[in-house]
Amino acid sequence: MNPRIHSLTAPARRDAARVFRSLGAALVLAVLAGCAAGPYPNAADPFEGFNRGVSRFNDTVDDAVLVPVATAYRQVLPSPVRTGVNNFFNNLGDVWNFANSVLQLKAQHSAETFMRLNVNTFFGLGGVIDVASELGIDRHNEDFGQTLGRYGVPSGPYVVLPVFGPSTLRDTAALPVDIRGDLVDYIHDIPVRNSLYVLRVVDTRSNYLRATQLLGDAALDKYSFTRDAFLQRRRSEVYDGNPPDDGAGND
């Protein structure tokens, strides 16, 4: 049994089960509504009907839960505290960035990320203060999906995952490996680990409140805009900002 679920009391487990069943029903309805709206011609998004349904479900959860919590988070905590929280999680993430830089044989990225880790951990109060950026040591975001892309694994179709959001078939296959590379997952104290998970999600969502508001106001088709921007960004990340000009949308 999942230790996070097992740690709940019996009433809490029943409440959680009811919540998941409710969300599951909402997800099914959203997906069915999306599938009924086809057909869709985009070759990079053959599952568009399904993806639109999942996207609507994610938006509903986001509006009902994440946006109110993230808004309160920004209102309650002063900017320096939020910056420290963000820096702390970025520093933890640099461990996985370093591992993937090494796997991709990126010598400069590996060296810079290793330096960032040491500088911020030992001189930045465990990463709360981003000393490395002040010294001009760049941060390089790497994950296992990018590592697969580096070695020629194509991105595959665009997919939208429940809760996780935009992805591709390659990134979805890489997700379990990325999860195993998350240092928070190795904390044995379950309440502490779960608290860090929640804090990271809320902190990350709070950083995009303004952007999502602008997107909702400006985009005629929020789904298409998000999809195209995501695919373009992921392609750029695989090639470190210099994707080949081969006219292909898939990498």
PDB file of C-alpha atoms in Angstrom, residues 23-33:
ATOM      1  CA  LEU A  23     -12.731  13.862  -9.190  1.00  0.00           C
ATOM      2  CA  GLY A  24     -12.691  10.692 -11.267  1.00  0.00           C
ATOM      3  CA  ALA A  25     -16.321  11.177 -12.260  1.00  0.00           C
ATOM      4  CA  ALA A  26     -15.632  14.788 -13.192  1.00  0.00           C
ATOM      5  CA  LEU A  27     -12.632  13.695 -15.241  1.00  0.00           C
ATOM      6  CA  VAL A  28     -14.658  11.087 -17.141  1.00  0.00           C
ATOM      7  CA  LEU A  29     -17.368  13.631 -17.957  1.00  0.00           C
ATOM      8  CA  ALA A  30     -14.809  16.197 -19.088  1.00  0.00           C
ATOM      9  CA  VAL A  31     -13.029  13.684 -21.320  1.00  0.00           C
ATOM     10  CA  LEU A  32     -16.271  12.472 -22.884  1.00  0.00           C
ATOM     11  CA  ALA A  33     -17.271  16.061 -23.608  1.00  0.00           C
TER      12      ALA A  33
END
